[in-house]
Tab-separated table of C-alpha atoms in Angstrom:
chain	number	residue	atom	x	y	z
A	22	UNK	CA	0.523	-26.532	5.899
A	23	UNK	CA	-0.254	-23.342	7.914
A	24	UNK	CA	2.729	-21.132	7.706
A	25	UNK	CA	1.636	-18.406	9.616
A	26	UNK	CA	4.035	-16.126	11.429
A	27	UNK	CA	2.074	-16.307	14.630
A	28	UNK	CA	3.879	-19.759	15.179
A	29	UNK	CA	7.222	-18.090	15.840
A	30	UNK	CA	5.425	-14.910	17.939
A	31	UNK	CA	7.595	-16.309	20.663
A	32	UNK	CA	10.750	-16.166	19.635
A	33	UNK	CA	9.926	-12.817	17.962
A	34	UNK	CA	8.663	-11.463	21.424
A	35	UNK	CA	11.551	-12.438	23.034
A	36	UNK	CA	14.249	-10.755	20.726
A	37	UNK	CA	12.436	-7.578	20.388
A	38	UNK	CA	11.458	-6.997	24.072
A	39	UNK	CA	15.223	-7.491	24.902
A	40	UNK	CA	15.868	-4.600	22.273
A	41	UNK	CA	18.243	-6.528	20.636
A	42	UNK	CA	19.976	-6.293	17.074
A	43	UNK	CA	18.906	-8.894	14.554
A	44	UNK	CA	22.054	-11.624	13.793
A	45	UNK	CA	22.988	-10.137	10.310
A	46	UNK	CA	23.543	-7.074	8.177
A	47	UNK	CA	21.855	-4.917	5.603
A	48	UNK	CA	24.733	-6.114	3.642
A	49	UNK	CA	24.655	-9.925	4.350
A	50	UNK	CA	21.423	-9.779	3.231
A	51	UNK	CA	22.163	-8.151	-0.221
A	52	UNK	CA	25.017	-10.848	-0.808
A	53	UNK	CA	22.321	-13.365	-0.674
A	54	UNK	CA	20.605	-12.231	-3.625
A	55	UNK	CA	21.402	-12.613	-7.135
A	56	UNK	CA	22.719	-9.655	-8.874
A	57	UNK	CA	20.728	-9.589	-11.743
A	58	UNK	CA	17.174	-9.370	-8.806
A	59	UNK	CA	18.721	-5.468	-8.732
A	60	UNK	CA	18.560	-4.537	-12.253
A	61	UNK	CA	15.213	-3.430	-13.987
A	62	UNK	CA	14.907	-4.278	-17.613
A	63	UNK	CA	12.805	-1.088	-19.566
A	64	UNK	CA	11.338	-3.891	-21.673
A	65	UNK	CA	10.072	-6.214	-19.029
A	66	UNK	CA	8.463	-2.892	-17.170
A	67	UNK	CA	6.986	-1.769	-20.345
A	68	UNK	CA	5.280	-4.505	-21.211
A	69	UNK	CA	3.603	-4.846	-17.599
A	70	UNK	CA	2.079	-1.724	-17.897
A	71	UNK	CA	1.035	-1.753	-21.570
A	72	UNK	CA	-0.272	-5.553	-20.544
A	73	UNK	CA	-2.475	-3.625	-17.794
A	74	UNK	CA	-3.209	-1.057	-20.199
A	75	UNK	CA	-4.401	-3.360	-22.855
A	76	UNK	CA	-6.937	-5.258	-20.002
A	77	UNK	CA	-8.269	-2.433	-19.001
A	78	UNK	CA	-9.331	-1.192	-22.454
A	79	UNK	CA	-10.572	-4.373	-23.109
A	80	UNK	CA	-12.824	-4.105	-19.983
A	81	UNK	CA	-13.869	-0.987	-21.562
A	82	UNK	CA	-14.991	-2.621	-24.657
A	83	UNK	CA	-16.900	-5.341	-23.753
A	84	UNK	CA	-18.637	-3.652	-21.181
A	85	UNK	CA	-19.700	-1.033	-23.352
A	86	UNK	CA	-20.885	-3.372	-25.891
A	87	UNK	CA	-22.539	-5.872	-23.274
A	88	UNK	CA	-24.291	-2.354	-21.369
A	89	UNK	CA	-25.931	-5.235	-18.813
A	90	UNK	CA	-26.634	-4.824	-15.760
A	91	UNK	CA	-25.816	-8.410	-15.201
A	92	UNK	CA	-22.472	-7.858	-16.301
A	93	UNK	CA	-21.762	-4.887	-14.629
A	94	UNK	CA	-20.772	-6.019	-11.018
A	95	UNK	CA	-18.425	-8.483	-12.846
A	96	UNK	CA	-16.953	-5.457	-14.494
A	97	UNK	CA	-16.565	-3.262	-11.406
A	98	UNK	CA	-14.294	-5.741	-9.555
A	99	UNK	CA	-12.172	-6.671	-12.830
A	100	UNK	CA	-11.755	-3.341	-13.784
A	101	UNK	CA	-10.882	-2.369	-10.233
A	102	UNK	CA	-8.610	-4.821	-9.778
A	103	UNK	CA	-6.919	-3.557	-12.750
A	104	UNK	CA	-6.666	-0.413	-11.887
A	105	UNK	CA	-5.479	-1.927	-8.865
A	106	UNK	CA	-2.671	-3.987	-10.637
A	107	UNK	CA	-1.865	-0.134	-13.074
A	108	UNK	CA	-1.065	1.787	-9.539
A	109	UNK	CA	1.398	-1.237	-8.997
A	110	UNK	CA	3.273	-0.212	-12.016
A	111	UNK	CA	3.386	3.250	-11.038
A	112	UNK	CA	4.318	2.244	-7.702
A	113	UNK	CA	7.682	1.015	-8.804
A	114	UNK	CA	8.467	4.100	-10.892
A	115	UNK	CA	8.331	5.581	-7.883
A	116	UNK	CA	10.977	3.700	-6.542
A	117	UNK	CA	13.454	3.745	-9.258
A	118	UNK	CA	12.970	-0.187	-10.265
A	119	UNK	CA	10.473	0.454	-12.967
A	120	UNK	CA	13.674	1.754	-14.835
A	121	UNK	CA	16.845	3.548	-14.296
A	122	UNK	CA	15.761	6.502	-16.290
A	123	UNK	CA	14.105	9.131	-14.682
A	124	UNK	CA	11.925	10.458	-16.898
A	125	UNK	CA	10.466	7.614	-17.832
A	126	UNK	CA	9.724	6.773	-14.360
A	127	UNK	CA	7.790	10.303	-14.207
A	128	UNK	CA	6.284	9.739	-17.326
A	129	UNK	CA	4.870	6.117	-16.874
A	130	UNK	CA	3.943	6.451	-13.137
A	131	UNK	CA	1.951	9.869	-13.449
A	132	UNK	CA	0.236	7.663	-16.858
A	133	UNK	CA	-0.573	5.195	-14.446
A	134	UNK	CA	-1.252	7.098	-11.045
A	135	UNK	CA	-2.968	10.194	-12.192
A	136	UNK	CA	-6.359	8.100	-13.689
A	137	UNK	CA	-6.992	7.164	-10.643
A	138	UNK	CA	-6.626	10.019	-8.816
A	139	UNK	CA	-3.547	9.836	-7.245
A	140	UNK	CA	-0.933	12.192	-7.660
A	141	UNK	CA	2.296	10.805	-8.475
A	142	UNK	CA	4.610	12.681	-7.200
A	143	UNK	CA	2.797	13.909	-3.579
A	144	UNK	CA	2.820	9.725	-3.357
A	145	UNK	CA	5.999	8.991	-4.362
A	146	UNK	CA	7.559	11.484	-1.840
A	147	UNK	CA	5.122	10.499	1.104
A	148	UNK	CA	5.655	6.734	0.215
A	149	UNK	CA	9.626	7.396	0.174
A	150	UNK	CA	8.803	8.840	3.690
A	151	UNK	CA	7.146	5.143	4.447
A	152	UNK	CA	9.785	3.206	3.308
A	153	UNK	CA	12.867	5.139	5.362
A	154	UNK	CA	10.452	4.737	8.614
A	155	UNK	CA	9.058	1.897	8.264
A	156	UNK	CA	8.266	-0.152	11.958
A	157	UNK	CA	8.704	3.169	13.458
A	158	UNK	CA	5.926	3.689	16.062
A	159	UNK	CA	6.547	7.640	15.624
A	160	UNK	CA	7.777	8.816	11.920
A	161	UNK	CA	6.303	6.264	10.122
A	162	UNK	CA	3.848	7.142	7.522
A	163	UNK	CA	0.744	4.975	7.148
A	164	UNK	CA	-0.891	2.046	8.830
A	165	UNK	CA	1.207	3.069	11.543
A	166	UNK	CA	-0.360	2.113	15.906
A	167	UNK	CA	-1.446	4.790	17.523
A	168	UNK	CA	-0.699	4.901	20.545
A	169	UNK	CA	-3.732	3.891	23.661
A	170	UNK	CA	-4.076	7.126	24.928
A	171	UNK	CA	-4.211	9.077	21.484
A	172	UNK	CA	-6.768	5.755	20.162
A	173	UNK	CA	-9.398	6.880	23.555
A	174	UNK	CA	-9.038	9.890	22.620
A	175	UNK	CA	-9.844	10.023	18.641
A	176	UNK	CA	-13.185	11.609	17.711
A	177	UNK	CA	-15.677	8.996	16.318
A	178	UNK	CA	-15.600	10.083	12.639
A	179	UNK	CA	-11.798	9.747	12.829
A	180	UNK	CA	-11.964	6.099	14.160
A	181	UNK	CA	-15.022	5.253	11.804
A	182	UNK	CA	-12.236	5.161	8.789
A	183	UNK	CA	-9.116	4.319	10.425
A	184	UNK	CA	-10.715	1.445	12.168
A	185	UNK	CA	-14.460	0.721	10.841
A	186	UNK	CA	-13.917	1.438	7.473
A	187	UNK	CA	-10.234	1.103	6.865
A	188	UNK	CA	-10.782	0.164	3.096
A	189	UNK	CA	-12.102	3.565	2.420
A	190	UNK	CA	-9.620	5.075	4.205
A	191	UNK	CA	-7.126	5.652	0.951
A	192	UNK	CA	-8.689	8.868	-0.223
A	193	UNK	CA	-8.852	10.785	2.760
A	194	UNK	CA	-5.314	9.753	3.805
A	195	UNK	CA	-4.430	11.925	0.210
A	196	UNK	CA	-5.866	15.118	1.889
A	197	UNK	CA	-5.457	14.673	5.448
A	198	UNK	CA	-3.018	12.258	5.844
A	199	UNK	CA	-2.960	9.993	9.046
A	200	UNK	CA	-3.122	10.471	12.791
A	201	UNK	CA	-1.124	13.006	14.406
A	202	UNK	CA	0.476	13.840	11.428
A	203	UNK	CA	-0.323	17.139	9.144
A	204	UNK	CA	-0.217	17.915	5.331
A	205	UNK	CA	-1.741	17.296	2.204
A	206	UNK	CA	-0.692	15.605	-0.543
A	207	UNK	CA	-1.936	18.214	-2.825
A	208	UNK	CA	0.159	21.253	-1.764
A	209	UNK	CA	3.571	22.128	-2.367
A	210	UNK	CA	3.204	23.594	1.441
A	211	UNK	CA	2.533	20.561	2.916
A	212	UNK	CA	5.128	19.382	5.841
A	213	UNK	CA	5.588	16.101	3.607
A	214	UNK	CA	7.409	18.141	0.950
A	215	UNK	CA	10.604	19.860	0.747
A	216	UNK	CA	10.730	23.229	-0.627
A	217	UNK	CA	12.750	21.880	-3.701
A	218	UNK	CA	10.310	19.434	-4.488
A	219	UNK	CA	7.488	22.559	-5.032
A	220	UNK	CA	7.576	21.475	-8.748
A	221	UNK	CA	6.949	18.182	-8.526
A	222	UNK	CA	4.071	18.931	-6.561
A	223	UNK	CA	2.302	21.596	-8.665
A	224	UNK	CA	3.318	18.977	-12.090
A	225	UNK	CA	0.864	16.314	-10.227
A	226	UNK	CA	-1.723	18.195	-8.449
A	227	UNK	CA	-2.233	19.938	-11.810
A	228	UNK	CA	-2.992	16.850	-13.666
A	229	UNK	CA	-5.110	15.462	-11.360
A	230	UNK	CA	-7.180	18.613	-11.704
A	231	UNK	CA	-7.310	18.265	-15.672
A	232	UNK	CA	-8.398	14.501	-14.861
A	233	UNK	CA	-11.162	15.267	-12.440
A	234	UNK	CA	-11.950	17.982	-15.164
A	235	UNK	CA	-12.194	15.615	-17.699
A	236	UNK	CA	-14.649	12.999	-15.221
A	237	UNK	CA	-16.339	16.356	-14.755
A	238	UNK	CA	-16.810	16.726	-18.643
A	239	UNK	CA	-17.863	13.528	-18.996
A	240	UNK	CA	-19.946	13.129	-16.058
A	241	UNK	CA	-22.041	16.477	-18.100
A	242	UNK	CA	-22.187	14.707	-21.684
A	243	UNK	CA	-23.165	11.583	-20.458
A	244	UNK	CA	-24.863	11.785	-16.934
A	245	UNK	CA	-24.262	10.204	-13.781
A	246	UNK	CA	-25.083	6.686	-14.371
A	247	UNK	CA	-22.265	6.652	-16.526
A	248	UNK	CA	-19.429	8.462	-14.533
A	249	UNK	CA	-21.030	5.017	-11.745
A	250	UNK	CA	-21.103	2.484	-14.363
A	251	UNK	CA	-17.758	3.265	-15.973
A	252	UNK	CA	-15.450	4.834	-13.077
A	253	UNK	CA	-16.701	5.401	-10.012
A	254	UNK	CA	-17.295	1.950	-9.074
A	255	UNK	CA	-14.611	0.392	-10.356
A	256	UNK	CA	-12.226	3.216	-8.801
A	257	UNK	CA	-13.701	2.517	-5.372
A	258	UNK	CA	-12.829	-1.597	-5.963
A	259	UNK	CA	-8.911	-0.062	-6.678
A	260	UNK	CA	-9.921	1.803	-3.141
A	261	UNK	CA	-10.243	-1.088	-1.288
A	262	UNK	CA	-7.823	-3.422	-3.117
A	263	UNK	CA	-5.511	-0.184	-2.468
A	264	UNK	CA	-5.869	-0.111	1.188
A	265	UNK	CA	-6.506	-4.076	2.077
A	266	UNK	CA	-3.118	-4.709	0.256
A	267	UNK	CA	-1.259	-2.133	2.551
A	268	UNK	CA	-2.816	-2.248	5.821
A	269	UNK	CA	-2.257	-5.830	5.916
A	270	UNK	CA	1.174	-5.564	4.486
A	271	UNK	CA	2.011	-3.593	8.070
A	272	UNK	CA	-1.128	-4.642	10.501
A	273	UNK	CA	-0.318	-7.843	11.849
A	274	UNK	CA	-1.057	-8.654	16.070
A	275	UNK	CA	2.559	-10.429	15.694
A	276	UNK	CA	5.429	-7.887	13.907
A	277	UNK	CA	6.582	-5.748	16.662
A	278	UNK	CA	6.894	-2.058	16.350
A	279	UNK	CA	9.770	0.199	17.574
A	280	UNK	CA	10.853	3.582	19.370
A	281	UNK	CA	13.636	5.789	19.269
A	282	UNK	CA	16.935	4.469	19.233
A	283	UNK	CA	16.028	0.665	19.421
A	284	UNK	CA	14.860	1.476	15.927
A	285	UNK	CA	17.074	1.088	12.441
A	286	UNK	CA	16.243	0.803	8.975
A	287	UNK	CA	16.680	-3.190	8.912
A	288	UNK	CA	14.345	-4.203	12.009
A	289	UNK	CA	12.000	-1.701	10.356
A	290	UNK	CA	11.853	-2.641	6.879
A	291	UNK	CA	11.518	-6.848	8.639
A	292	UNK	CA	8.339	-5.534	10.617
A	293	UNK	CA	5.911	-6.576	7.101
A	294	UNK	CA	4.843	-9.518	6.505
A	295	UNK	CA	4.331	-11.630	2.910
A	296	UNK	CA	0.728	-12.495	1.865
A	297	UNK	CA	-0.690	-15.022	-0.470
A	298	UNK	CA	-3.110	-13.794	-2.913
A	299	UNK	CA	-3.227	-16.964	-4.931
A	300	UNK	CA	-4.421	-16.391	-8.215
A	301	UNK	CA	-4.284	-12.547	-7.909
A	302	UNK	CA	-0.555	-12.782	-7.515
A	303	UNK	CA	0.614	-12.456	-10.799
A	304	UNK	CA	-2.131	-10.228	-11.934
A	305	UNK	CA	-1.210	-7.579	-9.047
A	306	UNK	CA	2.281	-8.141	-10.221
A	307	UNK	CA	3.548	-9.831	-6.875
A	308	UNK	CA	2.768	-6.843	-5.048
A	309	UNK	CA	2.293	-9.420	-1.585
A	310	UNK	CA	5.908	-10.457	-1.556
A	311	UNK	CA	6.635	-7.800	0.824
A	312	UNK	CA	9.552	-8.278	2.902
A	313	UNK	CA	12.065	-8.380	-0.226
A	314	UNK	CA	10.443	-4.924	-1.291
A	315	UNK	CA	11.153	-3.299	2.120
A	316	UNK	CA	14.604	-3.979	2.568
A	317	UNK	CA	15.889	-3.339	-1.252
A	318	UNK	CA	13.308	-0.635	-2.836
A	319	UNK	CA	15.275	-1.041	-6.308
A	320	UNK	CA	14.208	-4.878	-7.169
A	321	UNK	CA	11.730	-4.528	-9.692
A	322	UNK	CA	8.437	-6.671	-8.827
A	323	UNK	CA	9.263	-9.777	-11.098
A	324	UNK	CA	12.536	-10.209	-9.233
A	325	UNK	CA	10.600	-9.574	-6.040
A	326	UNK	CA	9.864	-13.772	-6.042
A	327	UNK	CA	13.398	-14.909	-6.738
A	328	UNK	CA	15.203	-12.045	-4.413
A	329	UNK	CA	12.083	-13.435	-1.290
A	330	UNK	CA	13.599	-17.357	-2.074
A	331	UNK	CA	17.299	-16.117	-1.785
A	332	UNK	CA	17.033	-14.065	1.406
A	333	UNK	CA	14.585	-17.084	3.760
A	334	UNK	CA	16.988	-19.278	4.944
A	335	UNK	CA	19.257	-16.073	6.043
A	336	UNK	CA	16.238	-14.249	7.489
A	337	UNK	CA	14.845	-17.549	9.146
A	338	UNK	CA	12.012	-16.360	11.934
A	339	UNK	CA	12.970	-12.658	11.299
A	340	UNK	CA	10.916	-13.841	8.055
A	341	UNK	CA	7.090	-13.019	8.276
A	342	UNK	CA	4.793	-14.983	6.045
A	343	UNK	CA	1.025	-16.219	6.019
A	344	UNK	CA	-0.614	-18.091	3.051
A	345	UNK	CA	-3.850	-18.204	4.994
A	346	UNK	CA	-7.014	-16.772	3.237
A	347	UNK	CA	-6.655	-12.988	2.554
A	348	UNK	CA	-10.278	-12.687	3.967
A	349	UNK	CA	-9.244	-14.515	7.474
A	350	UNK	CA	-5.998	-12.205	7.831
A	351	UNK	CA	-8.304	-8.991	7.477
A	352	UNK	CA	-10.577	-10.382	10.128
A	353	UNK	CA	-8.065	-11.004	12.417
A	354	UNK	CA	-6.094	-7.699	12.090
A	355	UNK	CA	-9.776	-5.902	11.505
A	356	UNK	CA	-9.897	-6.900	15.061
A	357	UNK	CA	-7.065	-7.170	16.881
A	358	UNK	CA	-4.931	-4.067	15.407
A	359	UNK	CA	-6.026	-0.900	16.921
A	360	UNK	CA	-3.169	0.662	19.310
A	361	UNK	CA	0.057	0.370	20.805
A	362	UNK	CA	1.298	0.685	24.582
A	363	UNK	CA	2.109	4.421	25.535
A	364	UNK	CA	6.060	3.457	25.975
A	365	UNK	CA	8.017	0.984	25.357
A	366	UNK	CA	9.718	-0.446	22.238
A	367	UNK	CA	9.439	-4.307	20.387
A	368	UNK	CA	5.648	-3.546	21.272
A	369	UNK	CA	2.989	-5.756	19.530
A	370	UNK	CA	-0.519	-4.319	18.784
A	371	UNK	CA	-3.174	-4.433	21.331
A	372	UNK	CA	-7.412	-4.555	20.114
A	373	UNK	CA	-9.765	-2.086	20.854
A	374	UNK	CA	-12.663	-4.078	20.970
A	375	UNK	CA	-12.072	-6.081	23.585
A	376	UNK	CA	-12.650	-5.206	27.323
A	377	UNK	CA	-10.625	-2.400	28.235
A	378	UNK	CA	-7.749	-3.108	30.768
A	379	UNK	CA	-4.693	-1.174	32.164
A	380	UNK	CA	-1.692	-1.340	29.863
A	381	UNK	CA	1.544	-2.446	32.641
């Protein structure tokens, strides 16, 4: 059975263009999940990420030994999917619900973010940004609408990878960051960062530099073929898995967006939506249970199932799911997600590609 959100776009429609308050509280919601769905285990965390760790080597090995060019496009997408899976563990350091110790949140998520490029802490801090804003048509941080006027009025090569190419998008969101916002997440000087956080930012950009050093080195000993065979191409499948997972965590033609004061943290953090991955699930650690993750940032990923079960029959069509095909959902958003109206609030996205028309 299809269990698409778009059945309940009615009822959705209807609350949110009245502006009004959803029936229960930030707290009602945390009674309904179990206690223990708030407290990380080091052990558990660990051995996720020396599990990922451990695949990813193993990738390594056989495709060194197998050097096929049969076997290499299987490679690419395991290995990027991987990698994929690794930024997931360094994903909840950021948060806190890898563990409750900080350095080993530091220490685990720059292990696992700075190999693929990212720098831990400029994420973490934009990301934190994210989650306080989320459904917020004008201080959210990514895969946020733009609105109509500002989408007629974006240059062509700024379109081509917000809205062409969105799975490529990932990298040049690091240095430019999104529409109408400015900063890089490179530079302690950035408008993302506060001025206390200068260290953080230096700690990351710096290894990132020593990384792309060390593709540099290798790329020299070895030649290009091999900086292709054995990173670039599985880093760009992490790219797209990377930016499919999160654009269609927020880009959805029925979760309404909000303005100003109609906005709080709760209707916010409701506006994502749960996908089914199917057999990717477990190996991206869950990352698709969504909803959970927005409201409570501290439940680690494998209490992410269990806290999703507790909350659904409190949530009940504030609830967004879809188990149809991943590949359908892109489509569908791919072409029906593009901009916002001008004003208003509990505003759904409108598409781009269709004829254009007068927003009332």
């Amino acid at each position: 059975m299809q269990l698409s959100n778009r059945s309940n776009q009615a009822t959705l429609s209807a609350l949110s263009t009245q502006t009004a308050e959803v029936p229960f509280t930030l707290q009602d919601v945390k009674a309904a999940i179990p206690a223990h769905c708030f407290e990380p285990s080091v052990w558990k965390s660990l051995s996720y990420f020396f599990l990922d760790i451990s695949i990813i080597a193993g990738f390594y090995f056989i495709a060194y030994k197998l050097d096929s060019w049969l076997f290499f496009p299987i490679f690419w997408v395991m290995q990027g999917t991987m990698f994929w899976a690794l930024f997931v563990v360094g994903h909840d350091c950021g948060h806190g619900s890898f563990s409750k110790i900080k350095w080993l949140n530091n220490l685990i998520g720059h292990i696992s973010h700075v190999p693929l490029l990212v720098p831990y802490h400029g994420w973490r801090i934009s990301h934190r940004t994210h989650h306080a804003n989320t459904g917020n048509i004008d201080t959210d941080e990514s895969w946020y609408p733009v609105t109509e006027t500002k989408f007629n009025l974006m240059p062509w090569y700024e379109k081509l990878f917000r809205f062409y190419l969105p799975l490529l998008a990932y990298p040049i969101y690091l240095f430019r960051r999104s529409p109408n916002r400015q900063g890089s997440h490179f530079l302690p000087s950035s408008p993302l960062f506060k001025p206390s956080e200068k260290w953080d930012i230096i700690t990351s950009t710096s290894l990132l530099v020593v990384m792309v050093g060390f593709l540099g080195f290798l790329t020299y000993q070895f030649g290009w073929v091999f900086f292709v065979k054995y990173y670039f191409m599985p880093y760009l499948v992490f790219v797209i898995w990377l930016d499919l997972v999160t654009y269609l965590h927020h880009s959805e033609a029925d979760i309404p967006w909000y303005r100003g004061e109609d906005w709080n943290f709760l209707k916010g953090a409701l506006s994502t939506i749960d996908r089914d991955y199917g057999f990717i699930n477990p190996i991206h650690h869950d990352i698709g249970t969504h909803v959970a993750h927005h409201i409570f940032l501290s439940i680690p990923h494998y209490h992410l199932k269990t806290a999703t079960e507790a909350i659904k029959p409190l949530l009940g069509d504030y609830y967004h799911y879809s188990n149809e095909p991943i590949w359908k959902s892109f489509i569908q958003s791919y072409w029906s997600c593009h901009f916002v109206a001008d004003q208003g609030s509990g505003i759904y996205y409108q598409s781009g590609w269709k004829s254009k028309k007068t927003v009332d």
